[in-house]
XYZ file of C-alpha atoms in Angstrom:
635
model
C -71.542 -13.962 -48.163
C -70.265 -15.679 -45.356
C -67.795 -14.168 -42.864
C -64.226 -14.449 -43.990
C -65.346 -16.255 -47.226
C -64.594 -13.556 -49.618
C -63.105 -10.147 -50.746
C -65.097 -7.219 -52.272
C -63.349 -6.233 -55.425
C -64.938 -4.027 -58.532
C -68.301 -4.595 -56.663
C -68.069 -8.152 -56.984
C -67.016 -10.837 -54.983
C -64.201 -13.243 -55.511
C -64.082 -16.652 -53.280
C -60.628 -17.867 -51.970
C -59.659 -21.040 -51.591
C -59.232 -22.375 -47.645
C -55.935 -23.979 -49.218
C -54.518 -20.523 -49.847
C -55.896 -18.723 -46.806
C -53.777 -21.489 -44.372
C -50.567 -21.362 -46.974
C -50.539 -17.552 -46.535
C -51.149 -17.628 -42.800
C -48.849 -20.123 -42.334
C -46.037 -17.886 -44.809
C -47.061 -14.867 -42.159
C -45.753 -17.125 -38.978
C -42.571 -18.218 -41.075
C -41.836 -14.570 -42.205
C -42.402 -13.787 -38.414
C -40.282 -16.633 -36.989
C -37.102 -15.574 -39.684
C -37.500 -11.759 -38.412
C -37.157 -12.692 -34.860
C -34.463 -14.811 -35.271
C -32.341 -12.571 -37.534
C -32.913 -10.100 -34.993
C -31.645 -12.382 -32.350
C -28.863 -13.641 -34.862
C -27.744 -9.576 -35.149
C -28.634 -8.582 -31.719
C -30.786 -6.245 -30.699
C -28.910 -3.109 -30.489
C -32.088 -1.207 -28.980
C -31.851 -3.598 -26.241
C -27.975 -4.192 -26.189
C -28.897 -7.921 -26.114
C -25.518 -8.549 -28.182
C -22.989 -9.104 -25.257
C -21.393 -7.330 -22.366
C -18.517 -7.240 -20.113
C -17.691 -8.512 -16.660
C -14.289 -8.622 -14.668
C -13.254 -11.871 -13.180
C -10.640 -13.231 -10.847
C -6.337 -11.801 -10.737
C -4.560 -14.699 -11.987
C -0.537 -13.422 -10.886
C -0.292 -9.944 -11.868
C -3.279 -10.003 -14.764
C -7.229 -9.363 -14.496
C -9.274 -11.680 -16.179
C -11.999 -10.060 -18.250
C -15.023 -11.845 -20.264
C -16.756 -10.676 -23.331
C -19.767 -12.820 -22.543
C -22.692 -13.366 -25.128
C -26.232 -13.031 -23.627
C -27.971 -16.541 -23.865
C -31.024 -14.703 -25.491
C -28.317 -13.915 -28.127
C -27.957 -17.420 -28.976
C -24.207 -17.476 -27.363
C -23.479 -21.259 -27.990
C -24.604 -20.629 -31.455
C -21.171 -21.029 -32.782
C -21.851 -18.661 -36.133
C -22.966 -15.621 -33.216
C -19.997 -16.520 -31.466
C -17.619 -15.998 -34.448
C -19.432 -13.055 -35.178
C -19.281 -11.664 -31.621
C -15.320 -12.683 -31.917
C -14.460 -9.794 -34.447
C -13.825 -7.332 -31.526
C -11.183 -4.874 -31.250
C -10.263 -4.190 -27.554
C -8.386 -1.835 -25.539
C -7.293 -1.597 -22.390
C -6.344 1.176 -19.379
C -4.925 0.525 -16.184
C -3.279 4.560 -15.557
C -4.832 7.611 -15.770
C -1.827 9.209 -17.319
C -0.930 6.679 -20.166
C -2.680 5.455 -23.354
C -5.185 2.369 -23.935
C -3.373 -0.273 -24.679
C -4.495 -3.127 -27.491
C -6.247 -6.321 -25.707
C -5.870 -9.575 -27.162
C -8.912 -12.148 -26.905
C -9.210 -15.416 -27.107
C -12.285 -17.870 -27.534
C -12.854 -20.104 -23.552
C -16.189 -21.810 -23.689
C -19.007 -19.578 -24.532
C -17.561 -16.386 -24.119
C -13.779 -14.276 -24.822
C -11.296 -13.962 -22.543
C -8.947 -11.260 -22.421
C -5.988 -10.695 -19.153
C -5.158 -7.188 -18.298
C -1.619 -6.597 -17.300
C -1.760 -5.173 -13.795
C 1.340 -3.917 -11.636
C 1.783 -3.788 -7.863
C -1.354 -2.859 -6.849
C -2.702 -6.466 -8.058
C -6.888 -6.333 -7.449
C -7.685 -3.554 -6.391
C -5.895 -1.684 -9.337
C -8.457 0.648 -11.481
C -9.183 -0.910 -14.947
C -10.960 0.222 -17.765
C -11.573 -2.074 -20.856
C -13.874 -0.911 -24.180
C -14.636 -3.435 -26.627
C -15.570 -2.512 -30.261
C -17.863 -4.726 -32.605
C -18.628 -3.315 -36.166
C -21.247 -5.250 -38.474
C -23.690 -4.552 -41.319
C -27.336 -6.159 -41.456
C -28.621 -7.461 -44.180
C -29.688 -3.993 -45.737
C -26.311 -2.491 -45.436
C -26.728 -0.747 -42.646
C -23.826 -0.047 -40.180
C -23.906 -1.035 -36.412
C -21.108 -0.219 -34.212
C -21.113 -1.573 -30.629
C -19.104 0.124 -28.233
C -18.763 -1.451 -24.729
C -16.958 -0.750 -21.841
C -16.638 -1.450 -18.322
C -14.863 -0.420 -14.884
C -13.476 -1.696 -11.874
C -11.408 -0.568 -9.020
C -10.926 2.751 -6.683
C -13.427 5.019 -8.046
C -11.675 8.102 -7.031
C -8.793 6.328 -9.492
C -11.529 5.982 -12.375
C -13.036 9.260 -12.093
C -9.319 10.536 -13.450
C -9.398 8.065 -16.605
C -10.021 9.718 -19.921
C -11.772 8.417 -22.570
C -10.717 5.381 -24.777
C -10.392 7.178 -28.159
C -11.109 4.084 -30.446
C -14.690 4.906 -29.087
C -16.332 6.804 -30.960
C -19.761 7.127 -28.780
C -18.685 6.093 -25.095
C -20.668 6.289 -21.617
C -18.052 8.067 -19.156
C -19.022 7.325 -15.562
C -18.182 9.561 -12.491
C -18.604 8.250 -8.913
C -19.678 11.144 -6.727
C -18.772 11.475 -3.173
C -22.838 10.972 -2.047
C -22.854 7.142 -3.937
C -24.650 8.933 -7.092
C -22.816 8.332 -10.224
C -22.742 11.162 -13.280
C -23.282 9.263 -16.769
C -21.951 11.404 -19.334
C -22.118 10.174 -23.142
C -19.568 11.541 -25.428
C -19.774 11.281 -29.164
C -16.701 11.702 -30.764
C -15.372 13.749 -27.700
C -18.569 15.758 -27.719
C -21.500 16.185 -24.822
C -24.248 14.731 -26.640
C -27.009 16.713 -25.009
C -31.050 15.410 -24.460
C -30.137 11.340 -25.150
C -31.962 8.872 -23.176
C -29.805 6.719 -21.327
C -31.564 3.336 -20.319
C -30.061 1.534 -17.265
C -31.355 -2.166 -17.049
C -31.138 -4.372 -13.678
C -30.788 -7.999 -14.223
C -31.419 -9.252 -10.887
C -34.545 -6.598 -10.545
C -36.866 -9.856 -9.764
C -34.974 -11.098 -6.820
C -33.795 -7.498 -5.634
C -37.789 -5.424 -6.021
C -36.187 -2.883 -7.959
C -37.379 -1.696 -11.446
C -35.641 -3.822 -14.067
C -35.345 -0.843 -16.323
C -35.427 3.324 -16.176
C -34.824 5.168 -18.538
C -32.970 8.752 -17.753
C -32.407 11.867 -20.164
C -29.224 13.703 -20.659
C -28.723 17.570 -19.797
C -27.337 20.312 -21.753
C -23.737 18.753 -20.687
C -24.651 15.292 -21.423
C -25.084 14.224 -18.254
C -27.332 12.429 -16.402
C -27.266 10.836 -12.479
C -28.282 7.392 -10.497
C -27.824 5.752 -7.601
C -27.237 2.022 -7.810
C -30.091 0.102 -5.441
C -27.972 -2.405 -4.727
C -24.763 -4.811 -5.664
C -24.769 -6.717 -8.493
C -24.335 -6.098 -12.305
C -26.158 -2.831 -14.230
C -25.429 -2.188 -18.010
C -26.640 1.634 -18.887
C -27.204 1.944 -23.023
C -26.987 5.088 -25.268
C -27.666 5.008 -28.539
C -27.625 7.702 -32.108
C -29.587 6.822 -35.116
C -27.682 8.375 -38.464
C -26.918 6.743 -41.571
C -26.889 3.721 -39.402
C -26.917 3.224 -35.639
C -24.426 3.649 -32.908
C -24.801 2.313 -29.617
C -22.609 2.642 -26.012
C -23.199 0.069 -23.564
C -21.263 0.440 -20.344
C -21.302 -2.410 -17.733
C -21.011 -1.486 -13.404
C -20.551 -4.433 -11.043
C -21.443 -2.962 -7.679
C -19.234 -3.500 -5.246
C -16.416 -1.836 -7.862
C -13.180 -3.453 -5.856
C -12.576 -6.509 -4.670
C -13.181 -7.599 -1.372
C -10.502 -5.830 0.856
C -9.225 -8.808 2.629
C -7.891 -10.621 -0.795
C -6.478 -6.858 -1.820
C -5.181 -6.226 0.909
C -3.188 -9.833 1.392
C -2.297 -9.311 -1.967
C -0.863 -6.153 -1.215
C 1.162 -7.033 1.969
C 2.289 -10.137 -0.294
C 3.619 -7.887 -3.153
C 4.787 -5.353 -0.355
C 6.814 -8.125 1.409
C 8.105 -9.478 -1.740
C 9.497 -5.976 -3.006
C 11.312 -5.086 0.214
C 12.877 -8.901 0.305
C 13.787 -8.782 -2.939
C 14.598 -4.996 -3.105
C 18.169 -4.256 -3.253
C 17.891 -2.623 0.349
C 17.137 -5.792 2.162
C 19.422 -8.025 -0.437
C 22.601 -5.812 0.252
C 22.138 -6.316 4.121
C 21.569 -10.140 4.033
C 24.981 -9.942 1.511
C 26.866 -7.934 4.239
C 25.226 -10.118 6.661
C 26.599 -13.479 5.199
C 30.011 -11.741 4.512
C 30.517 -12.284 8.580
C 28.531 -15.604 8.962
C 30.713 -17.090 6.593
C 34.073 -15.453 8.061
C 34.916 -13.194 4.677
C 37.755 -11.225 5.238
C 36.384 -8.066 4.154
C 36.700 -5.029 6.088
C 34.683 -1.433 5.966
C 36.457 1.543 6.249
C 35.544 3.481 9.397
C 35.654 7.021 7.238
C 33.710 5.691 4.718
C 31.667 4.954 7.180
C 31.112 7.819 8.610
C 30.989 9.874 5.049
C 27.785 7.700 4.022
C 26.113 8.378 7.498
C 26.788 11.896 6.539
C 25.206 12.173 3.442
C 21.845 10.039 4.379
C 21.235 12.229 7.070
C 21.912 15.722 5.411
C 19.831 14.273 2.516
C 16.989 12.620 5.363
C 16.764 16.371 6.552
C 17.153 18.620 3.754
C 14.103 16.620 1.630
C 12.195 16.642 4.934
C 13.242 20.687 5.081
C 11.790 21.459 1.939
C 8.862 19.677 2.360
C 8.277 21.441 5.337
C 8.969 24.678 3.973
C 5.373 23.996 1.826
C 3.617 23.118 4.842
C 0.736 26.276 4.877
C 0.693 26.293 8.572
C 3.677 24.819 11.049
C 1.395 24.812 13.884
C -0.259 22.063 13.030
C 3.054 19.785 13.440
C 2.970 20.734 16.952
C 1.025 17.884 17.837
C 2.488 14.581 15.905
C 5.751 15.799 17.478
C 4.539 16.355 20.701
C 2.865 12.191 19.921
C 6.208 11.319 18.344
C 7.904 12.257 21.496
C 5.476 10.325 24.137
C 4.702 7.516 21.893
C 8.466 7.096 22.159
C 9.024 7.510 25.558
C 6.348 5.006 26.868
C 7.495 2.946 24.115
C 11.319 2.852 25.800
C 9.633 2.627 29.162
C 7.238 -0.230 28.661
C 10.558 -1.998 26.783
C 12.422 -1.722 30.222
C 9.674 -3.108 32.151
C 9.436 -6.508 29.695
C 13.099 -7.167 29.957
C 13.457 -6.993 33.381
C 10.527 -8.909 34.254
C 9.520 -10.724 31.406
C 13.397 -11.935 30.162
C 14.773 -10.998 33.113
C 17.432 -8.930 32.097
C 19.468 -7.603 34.259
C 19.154 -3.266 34.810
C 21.980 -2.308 32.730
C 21.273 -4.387 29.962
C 17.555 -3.544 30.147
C 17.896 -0.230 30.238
C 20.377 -0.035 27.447
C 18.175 -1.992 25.449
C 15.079 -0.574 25.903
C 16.678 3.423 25.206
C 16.954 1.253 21.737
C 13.662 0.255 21.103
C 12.432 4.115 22.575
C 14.490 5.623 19.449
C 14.556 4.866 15.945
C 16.051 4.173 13.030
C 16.976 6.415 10.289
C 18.168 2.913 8.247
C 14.414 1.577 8.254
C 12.876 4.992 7.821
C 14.880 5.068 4.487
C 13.212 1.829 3.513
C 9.956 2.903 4.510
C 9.651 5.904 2.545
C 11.059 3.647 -0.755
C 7.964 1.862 0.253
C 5.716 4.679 0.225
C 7.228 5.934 -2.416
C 6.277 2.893 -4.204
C 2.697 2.440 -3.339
C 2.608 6.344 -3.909
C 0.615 6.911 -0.709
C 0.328 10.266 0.821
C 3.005 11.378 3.008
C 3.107 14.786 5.369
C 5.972 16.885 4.862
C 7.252 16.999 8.533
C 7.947 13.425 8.577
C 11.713 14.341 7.901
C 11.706 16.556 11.057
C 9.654 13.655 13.829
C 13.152 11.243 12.551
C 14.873 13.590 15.095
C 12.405 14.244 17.194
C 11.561 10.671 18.371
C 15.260 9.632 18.512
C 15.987 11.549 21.607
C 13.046 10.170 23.645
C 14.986 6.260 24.151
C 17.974 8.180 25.480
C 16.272 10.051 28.195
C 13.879 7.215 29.370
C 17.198 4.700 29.018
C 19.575 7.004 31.494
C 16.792 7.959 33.636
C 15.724 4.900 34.505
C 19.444 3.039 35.162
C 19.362 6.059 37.584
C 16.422 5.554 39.325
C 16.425 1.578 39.790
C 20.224 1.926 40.316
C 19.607 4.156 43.444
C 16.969 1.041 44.365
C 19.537 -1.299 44.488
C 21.083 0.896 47.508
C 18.145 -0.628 49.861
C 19.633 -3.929 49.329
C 20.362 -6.196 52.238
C 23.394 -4.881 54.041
C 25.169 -8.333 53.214
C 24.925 -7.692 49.507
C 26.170 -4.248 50.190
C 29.278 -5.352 51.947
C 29.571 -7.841 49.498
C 29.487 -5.429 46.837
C 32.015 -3.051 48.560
C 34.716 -6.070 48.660
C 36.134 -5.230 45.336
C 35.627 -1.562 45.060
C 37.705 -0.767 42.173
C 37.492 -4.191 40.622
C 35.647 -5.668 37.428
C 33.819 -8.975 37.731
C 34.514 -10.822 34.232
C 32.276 -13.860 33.332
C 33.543 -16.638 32.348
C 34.089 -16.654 28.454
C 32.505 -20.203 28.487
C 29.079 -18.231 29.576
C 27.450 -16.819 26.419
C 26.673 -12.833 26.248
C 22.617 -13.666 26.807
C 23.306 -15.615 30.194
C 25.590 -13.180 31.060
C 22.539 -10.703 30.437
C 20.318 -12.474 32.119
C 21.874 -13.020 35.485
C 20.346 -11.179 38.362
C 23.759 -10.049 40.104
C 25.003 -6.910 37.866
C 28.340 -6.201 37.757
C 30.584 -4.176 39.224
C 32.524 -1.527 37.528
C 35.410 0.798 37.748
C 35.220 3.871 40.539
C 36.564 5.649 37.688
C 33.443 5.760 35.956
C 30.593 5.431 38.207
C 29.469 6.168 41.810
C 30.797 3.234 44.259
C 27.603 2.985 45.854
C 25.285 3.828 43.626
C 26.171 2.427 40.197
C 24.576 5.306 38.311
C 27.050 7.392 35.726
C 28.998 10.706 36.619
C 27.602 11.781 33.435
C 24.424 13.946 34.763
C 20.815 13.820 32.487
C 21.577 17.194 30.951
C 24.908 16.777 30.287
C 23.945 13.367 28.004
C 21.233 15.190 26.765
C 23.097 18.290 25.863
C 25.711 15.492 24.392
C 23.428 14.019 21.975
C 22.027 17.061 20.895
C 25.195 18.511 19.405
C 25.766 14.514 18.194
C 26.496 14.157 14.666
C 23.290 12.265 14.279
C 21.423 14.387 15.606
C 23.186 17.591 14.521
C 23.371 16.452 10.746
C 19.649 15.727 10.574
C 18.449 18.762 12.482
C 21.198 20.753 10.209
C 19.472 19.037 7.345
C 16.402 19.883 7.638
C 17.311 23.776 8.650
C 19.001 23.835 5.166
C 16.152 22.500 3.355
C 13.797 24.823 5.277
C 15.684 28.129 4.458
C 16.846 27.213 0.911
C 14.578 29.171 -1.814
C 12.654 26.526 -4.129
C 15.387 27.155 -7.216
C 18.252 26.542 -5.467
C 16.775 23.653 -3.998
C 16.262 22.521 -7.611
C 19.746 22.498 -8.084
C 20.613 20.678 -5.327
C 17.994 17.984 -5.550
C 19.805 15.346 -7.704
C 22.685 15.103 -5.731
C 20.729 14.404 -2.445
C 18.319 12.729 -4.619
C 19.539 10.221 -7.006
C 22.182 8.708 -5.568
C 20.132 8.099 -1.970
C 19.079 4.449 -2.731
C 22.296 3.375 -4.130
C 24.310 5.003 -0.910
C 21.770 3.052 1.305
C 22.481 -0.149 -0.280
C 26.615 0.700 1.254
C 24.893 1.495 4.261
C 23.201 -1.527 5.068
C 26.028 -3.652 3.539
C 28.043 -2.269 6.262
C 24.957 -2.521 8.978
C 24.936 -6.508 7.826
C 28.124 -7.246 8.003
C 28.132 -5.280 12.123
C 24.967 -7.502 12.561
C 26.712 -10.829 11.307
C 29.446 -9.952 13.352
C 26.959 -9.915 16.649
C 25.265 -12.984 15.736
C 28.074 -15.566 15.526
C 28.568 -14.790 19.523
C 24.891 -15.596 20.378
C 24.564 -18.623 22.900
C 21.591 -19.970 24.995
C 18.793 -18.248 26.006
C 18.839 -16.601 22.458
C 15.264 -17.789 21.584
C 13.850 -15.243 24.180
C 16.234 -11.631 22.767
C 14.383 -13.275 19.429
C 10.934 -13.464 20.757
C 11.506 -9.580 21.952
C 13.250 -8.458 19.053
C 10.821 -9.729 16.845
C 7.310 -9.715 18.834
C 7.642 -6.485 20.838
C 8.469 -3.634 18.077
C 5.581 -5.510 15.553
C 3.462 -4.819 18.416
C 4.350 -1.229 18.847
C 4.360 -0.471 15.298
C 0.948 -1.628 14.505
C -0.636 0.175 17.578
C 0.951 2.801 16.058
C -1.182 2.761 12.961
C -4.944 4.125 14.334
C -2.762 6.394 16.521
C -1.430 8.188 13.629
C -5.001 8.199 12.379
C -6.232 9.826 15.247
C -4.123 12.929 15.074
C -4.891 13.596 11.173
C -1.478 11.715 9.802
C -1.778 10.826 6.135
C -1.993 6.843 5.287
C 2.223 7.097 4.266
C 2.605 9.163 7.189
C 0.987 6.768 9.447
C 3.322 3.628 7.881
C 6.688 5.950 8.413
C 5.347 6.895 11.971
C 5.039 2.718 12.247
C 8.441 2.486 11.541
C 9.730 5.235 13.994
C 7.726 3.824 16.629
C 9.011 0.003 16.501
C 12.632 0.402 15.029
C 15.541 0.188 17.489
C 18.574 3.181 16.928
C 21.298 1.827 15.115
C 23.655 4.826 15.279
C 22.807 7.698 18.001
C 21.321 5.612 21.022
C 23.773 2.830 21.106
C 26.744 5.327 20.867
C 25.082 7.346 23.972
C 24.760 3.645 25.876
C 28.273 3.164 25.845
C 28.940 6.638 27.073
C 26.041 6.788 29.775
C 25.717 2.671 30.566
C 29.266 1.391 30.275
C 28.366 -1.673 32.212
C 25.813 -2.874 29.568
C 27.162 -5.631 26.991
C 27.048 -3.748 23.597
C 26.844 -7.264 22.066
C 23.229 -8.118 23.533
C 21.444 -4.717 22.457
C 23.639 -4.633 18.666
C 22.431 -8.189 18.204
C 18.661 -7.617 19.290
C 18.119 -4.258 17.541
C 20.642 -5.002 14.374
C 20.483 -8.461 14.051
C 17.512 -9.673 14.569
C 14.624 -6.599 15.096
C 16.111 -4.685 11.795
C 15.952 -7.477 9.190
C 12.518 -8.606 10.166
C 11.149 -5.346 10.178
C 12.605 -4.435 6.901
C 11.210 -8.080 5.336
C 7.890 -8.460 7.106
C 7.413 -5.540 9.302
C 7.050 -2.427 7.694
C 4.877 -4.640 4.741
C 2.583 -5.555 7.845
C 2.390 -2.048 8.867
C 1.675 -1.262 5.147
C -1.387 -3.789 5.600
C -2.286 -2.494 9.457
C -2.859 0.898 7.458
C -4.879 0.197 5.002
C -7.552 -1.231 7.368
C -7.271 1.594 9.397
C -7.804 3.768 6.262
């Protein structure tokens, strides 16, 4: 009997015909072929061949995300596709809400769904977990469940779990770069599972293209990415049918931080212009520019100064009462204070030899820019508020703190290059004593900035100042002692004593009324502060350009070199953007008050229009968002 030619049957021998023998080899390769491709056709849930998920681009304020069929899935098949398409998807962008339903829709060869996002824009954590039930052709019951992440990972590690999954890979990203893969059936640890991570790009990368891991008694299991790119990790049950997670990681997790963080200093600029801070200023603002007769009352005034400054300090209080240790505050005041004072000094030294101001006006000025401004504080913290950055609890108390600096540095140094100008030539001396008790008024067909800007200062009344030397009967201490018991200065200080001392219950009681009614009384406030600044700009003449080029250039600069200082002595990332924002505004309340008092002879109209109209409004649009931005690079 020849080899192959026959089978032994009964002790006999049977031949078959080579007809049959090729029909039945040939029915083994077709029976073959049709298992492979139903396989394919079903996808192979051992493999998780069947599709996965990827984030793409922010289109506006939505993430794109693809469903996206493997090609060895036979995506452009358009039967798999339909298939594929009977998804159920849910979406979570907040740790402390519920999924919310997706919507897909068929693009190309894959399913598009957009993810609602809010300010945060890309770099906002999102989760997404698609569902896909089917049956194969036995009856059997496969259930998909895929999900993927993207964003801050400290963010992520709070999400829950979607609970339309019912088996679900939960990923934890661990300080070290490890990340904890826990799988949760129903809720429950599902202890000693293997959990297979596969790397796509394993041929161009060296790495392994698949390990498998085990779970522990907790359900968890840890691994280290090897490198960016895309990694799906699959965990699957085997019941009555099969149930299988797949969760997809696309190292790096957030977008590249120059596109966030434009998009966040976009968003950030957007929601101060278009805040009703900023709107109500620009509305005060064009009251004056367009010569409304509408008038502020001077005690309403003063009542709304009043309450943001009690309400400033007592918030700032409390939240210094919960400070574990007050010795640690020592230091940003102590920076508060210096960064201040070399702030108001280095302003001095532009204007007189940069703009050439004259000394009055200089000084004046620059005790501005050496305060701050409780007005653009308030719209700092709405910011921070916002953005819910972290925020120290003394930031309250550094408001008075690195107001007084400007002052000092301001009266000082009138004093000191006042008693310079006694070396003059003798000619300019005897010049000067002509008209010892008279006033040398400009012309009013000069405007207030070339007035400014001339070298010769004026003369004054003998009433007021030293003959010879120029400088204020009013000594240092006396001015200082002045502004302390100020009502700025005393309200906020008072403030912040109250909150301090008041138990936590009582403050309680007394939060709503400091509380709720801040932003609307700030929106008065800077109605009024518009229409003062309106007022200052319609007597601007030539030689404007360059009080714009300070106003606008100098405090930006201070602010942001503000930033990694802030950094430096431990401030939180909101800290850092309110000490910005102390550091570069100009007083609009205490130090212009103690100019007119201490520096007669300077022209109120050139530091109100610099610091009000023109440094306030551009910090409040584009400044403090810039600072926003100069902080997160720092951080």
């Amino acid at each position: 009997m020849g080899t192959g030619a026959g089978i032994a049957r009964d002790g006999g021998t049977f031949a078959i015909p080579e007809l049959v023998k090729k029909t039945w080899s040939r029915f083994m390769r077709l029976f073959a072929w049709l298992m492979a491709a139903n396989f394919l056709m079903t996808g192979s849930l051992a493999h998780a061949e069947v599709f996965f998920l990827q984030f793409g681009k922010v289109e506006g304020d939505k993430r794109i995300v693809e469903v996206i069929a493997d090609p060895a899935s036979a995506s452009t098949d358009p039967t798999r596709l339909a298939d594929i398409g009977k998804l159920q998807a849910w979406s979570r962008t907040d740790a402390k809400k519920n999924s919310s339903p997706l919507q897909l829709r068929f693009k190309s060869n894959h399913i598009v769904g957009e993810v609602p996002l809010s300010f945060e824009g890309p770099n906002q954590p999102v989760a997404v977990g698609v569902v896909h039930q089917h049956r194969d052709g036995d009856g059997r019951a496969h259930n998909l469940f895929v999900k993927s992440v993207k964003g801050d990972p400290d963010a992520l590690n709070q999400f829950p779990p979607f609970p339309e999954m019912a088996l679900e890979i939960m990923p934890r990203f661990e300080e070290d770069g490890s990340i904890s893969l826990q799988v949760l059936h129903h809720g429950t640890p599902v202890p000693g599972i293997e959990v297979t991570i596969r790397d796509p790009d394993s041929k161009n990368q060296g790495t392994q293209p698949e390990i498998t891991l085990k779970t522990d008694s907790e359900g968890k299991t840890s691994w280290t990415n090897p490198h960016d790119g895309t990694f799906q990790a699959f965990a699957r049950i085997e019941a009555d049918g099969s149930e299988e997670a797949i969760l997809t990681l696309i190292y790096p997790l957030e977008d590249s931080g120059t596109a966030v963080l434009l998009h966040k200093v976009a968003v950030a600029a957007k929601q101060n212009l278009m805040g009703p801070l900023v709107l109500f200023f620009f509305l005060g603002m064009i009251s004056k520019l367009i010569k409304s007769d509408i008038k502020f009352p001077a005690e309403g005034y003063q009542l709304i100064v009043v309450y943001l400054l009690l309400a400033i300090g007592y918030e700032g209080g409390h939240d210094l009462r919960g400070e574990a240790n007050l010795m640690h505050c020592l230091l940003p005041f102590a920076t508060g204070f210096i960064a201040n004072t070399l702030v108001a000094i280095l302003a001095v030294i532009v204007l007189l030899k940069v703009l050439r101001l004259d000394t009055p006006n200089s000084c004046a000025l620059g005790a501005l820019y050496g305060s701050d401004s409780a007005g653009l504080f308030a719209v700092s913290m709405a910011l921070v508020n916002s953005f819910q950055l972290p925020k120290d609890g003394f930031m309250a108390a550094m408001l008075a703190v690195m107001e007084i600096p400007g002052i000092l540095v301001g009266i000082l140094m009138f004093q000191i290059l006042s008693r310079k100008s006694e070396k003059k030539p003798a000619s300019a001396q005897l010049q000067m004593e002509r008209a010892p008790n008279s006033e040398t008024v400009p012309q009013p067909a000069v405007s207030i900035i070339r007035r400014g800007l001339s070298s010769m200062p004026r003369t004054i009344h003998s009433s007021s100042f030293d003959k010879v030397s120029g400088t204020s009967e009013h000594s240092i201490f006396s001015i200082l002692l002045h502004e302390l018991k100020s009502p700025g200065i005393y309200l906020l200080l008072g403030g912040i004593l109250m909150g301090y001392l008041t138990v936590s219950s009582e403050y309680e009681r007394t939060r709503p009324f400091f509380d709720m009614p801040f932003r609307g009384v700030m929106c008065i406030f800077l109605f009024e502060n518009g229409m003062k600044a309106g007022e200052q700009l319609t007597s601007l003449g030539k030689g404007v350009w360059k009080l714009v080029l300070f106003g606008t250039l100098f405090p930006l600069a201070m602010g942001v070199l503000a930033i990694p200082l802030a950094k430096l002595i431990g401030m939180e990332a909101g800290s850092a953007i309110l000490f910005a924002a102390l550091v570069a505004a100009p007083s609009n309340i205490a130090a212009p008050a103690a100019m007119r008092m201490a520096i007669p002879q300077a022209n109120p109209s050139i530091y109100f229009t610099t610091g009000l109209g023109i440094s306030f409004p551009f910090l409040v649009v584009l400044g403090v968002p810039i600072f926003y931005l100069a902080s997160q690079w720092v951080y």
